[in-house]
Short mmCIF file of C-alpha atoms in Angstrom, two decimals:
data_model
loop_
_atom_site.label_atom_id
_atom_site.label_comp_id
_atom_site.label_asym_id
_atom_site.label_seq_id
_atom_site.Cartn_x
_atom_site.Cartn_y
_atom_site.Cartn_z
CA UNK K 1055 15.94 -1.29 35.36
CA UNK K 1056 14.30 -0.59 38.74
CA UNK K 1057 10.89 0.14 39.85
CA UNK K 1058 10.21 2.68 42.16
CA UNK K 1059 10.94 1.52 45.76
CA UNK K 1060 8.53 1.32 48.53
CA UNK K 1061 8.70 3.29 51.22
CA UNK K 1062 9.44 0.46 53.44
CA UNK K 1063 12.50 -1.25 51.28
CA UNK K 1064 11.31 -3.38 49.21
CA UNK K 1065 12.84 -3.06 45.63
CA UNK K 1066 11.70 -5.08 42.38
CA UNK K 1067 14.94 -5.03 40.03
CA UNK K 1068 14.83 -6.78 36.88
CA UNK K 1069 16.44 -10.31 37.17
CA UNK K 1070 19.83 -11.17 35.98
CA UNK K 1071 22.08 -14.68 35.23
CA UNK K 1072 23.41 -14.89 38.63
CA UNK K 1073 19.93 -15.42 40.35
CA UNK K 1074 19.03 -18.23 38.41
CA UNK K 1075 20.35 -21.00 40.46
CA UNK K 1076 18.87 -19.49 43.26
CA UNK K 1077 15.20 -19.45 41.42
CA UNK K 1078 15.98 -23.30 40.40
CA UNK K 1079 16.59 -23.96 44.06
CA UNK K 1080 13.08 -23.24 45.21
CA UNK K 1081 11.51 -26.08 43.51
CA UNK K 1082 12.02 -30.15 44.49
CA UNK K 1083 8.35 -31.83 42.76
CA UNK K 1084 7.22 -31.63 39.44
CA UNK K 1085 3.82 -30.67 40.79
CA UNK K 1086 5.83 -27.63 41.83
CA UNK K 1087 6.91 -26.91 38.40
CA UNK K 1088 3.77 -27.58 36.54
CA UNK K 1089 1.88 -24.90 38.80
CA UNK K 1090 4.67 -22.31 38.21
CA UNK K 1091 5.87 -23.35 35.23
CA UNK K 1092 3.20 -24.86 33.23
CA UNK K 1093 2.58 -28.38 32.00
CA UNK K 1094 5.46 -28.02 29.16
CA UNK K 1095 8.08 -27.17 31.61
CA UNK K 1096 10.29 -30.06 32.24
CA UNK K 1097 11.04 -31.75 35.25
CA UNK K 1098 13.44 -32.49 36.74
CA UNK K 1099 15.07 -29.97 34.78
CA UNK K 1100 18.58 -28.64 34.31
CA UNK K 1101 20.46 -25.62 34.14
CA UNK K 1102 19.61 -25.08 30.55
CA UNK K 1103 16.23 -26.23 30.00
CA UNK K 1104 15.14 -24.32 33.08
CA UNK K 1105 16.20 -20.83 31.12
CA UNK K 1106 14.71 -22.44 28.29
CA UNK K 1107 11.44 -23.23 29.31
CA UNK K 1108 10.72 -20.03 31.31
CA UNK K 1109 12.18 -17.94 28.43
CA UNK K 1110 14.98 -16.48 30.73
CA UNK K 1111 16.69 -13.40 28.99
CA UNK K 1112 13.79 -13.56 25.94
CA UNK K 1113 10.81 -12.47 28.66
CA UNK K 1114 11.64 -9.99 31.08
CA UNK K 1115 12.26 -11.02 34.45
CA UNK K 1116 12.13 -9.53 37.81
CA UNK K 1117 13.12 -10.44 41.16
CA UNK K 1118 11.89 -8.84 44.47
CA UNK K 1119 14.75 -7.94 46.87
CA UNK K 1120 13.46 -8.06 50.78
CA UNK K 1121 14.58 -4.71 52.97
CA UNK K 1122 17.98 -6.57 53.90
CA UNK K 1123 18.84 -7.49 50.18
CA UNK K 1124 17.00 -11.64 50.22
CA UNK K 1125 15.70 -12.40 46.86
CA UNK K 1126 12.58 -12.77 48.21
CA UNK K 1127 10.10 -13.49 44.82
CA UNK K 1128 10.15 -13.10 40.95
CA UNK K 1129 8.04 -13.16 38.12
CA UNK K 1130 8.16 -12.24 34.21
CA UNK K 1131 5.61 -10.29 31.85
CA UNK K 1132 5.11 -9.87 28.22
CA UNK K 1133 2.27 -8.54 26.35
CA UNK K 1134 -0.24 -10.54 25.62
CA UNK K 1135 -4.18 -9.77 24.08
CA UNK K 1136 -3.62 -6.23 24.58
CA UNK K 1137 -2.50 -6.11 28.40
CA UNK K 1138 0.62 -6.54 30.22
CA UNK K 1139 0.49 -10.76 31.13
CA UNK K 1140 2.42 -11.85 34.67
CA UNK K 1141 4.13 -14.76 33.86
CA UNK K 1142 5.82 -17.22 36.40
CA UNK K 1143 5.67 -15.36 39.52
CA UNK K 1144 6.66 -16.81 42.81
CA UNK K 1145 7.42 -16.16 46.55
CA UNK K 1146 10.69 -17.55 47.72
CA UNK K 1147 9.35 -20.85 50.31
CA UNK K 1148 10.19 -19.80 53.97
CA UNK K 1149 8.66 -16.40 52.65
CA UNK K 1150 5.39 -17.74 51.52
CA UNK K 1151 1.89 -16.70 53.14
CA UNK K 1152 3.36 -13.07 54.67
CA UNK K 1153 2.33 -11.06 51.30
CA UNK K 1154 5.05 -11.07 49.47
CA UNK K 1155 3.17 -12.24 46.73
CA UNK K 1156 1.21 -9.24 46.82
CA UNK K 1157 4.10 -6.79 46.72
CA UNK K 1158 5.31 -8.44 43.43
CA UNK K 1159 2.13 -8.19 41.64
CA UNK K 1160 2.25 -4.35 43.44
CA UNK K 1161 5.72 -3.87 41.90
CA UNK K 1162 5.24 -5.35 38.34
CA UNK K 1163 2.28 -3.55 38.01
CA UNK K 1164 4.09 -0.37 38.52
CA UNK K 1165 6.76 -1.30 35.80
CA UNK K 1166 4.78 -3.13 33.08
CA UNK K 1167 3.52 -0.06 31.68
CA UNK K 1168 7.44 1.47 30.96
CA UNK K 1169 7.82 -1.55 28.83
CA UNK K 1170 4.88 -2.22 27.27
CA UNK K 1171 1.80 0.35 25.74
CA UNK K 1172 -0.99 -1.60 27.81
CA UNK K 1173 -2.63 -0.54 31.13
CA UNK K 1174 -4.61 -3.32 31.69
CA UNK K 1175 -2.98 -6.31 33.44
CA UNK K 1176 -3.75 -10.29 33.41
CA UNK K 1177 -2.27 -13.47 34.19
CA UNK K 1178 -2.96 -17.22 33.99
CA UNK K 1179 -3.23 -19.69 37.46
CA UNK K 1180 -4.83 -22.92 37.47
CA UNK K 1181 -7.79 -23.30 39.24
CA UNK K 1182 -6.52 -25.61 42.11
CA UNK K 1183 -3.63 -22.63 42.69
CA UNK K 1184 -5.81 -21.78 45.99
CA UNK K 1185 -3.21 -19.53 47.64
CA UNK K 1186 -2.05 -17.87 44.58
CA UNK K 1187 -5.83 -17.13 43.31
CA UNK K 1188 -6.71 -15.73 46.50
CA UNK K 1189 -3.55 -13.55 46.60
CA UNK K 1190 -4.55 -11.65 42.71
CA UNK K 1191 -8.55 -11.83 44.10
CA UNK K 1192 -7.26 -9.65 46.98
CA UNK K 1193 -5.82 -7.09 44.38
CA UNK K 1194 -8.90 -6.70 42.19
CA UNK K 1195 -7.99 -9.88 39.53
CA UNK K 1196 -10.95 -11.34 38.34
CA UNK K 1197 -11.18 -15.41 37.26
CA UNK K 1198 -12.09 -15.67 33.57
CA UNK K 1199 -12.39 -18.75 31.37
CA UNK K 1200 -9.14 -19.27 29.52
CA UNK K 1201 -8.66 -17.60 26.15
CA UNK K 1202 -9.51 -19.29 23.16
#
């Protein structure tokens, strides 16, 4: 599955074995992790518990391609309280602070609603996330106590 491409290259196409590694590769801390991954996902981790703890194949997964063909960010969604939930996302590190971020969230936006009967969209950052938070600010997200 592809979303529709920008105009200027960029492609979001779902996620596949083969760029796993590469994913794995972008993180070195456990801090890391835990901000991406949550506090449940192990570190260090291997091969098999990272598809296990971020639900690889089980979720649906994207990855951003840059206009020359980089993996430049991915993220997941499911459906959660009645809207389409981003789940994981994250911008490739040399890539980080030029809004890629923002064309992810643009892009899985634009293909949540062909897999799931929501319109509304939400996601879950912690509160220290700085960059991140001000990233989905910028796009209209709103910060919300958690769920109960």
């Amino acid at each position: 599955m592809t979303a529709p491409a920008e105009n200027d290259g960029w492609r979001l196409v779902e996620a596949s074995d083969a760029d796993l590694d590469e994913l794995m590769s972008w993180f070195h801390e456990a801090a890391e992790v835990d901000v991406w991954g949550g506090p449940r996902f192990r570190f260090p981790f291997t091969r098999a518990t990272f598809r296990k703890d971020c639900h690889w194949g089980r979720m649906p997964g994207f990855r951003l391609d840059s206009p020359a063909g980089e993996f430049a960010a991915f993220g997941q969604m499911y459906q959660r309280y009645g809207r389409i939930n981003f789940a994981r996302l994250v911008v490739r590190p040399g890539l980080r602070g030029q809004g890629v971020g923002k064309r992810l969230v643009r892009g899985l936006i634009e293909t949540g609603p062909t897999l799931f009967p929501a319109d509304e969209f939400s996601l879950f950052a912690y509160r220290h996330n700085a960059a991140a938070l001000a990233c989905y600010q910028s796009m209209g997200f709103v910060i919300r106590d958690y769920p109960k």
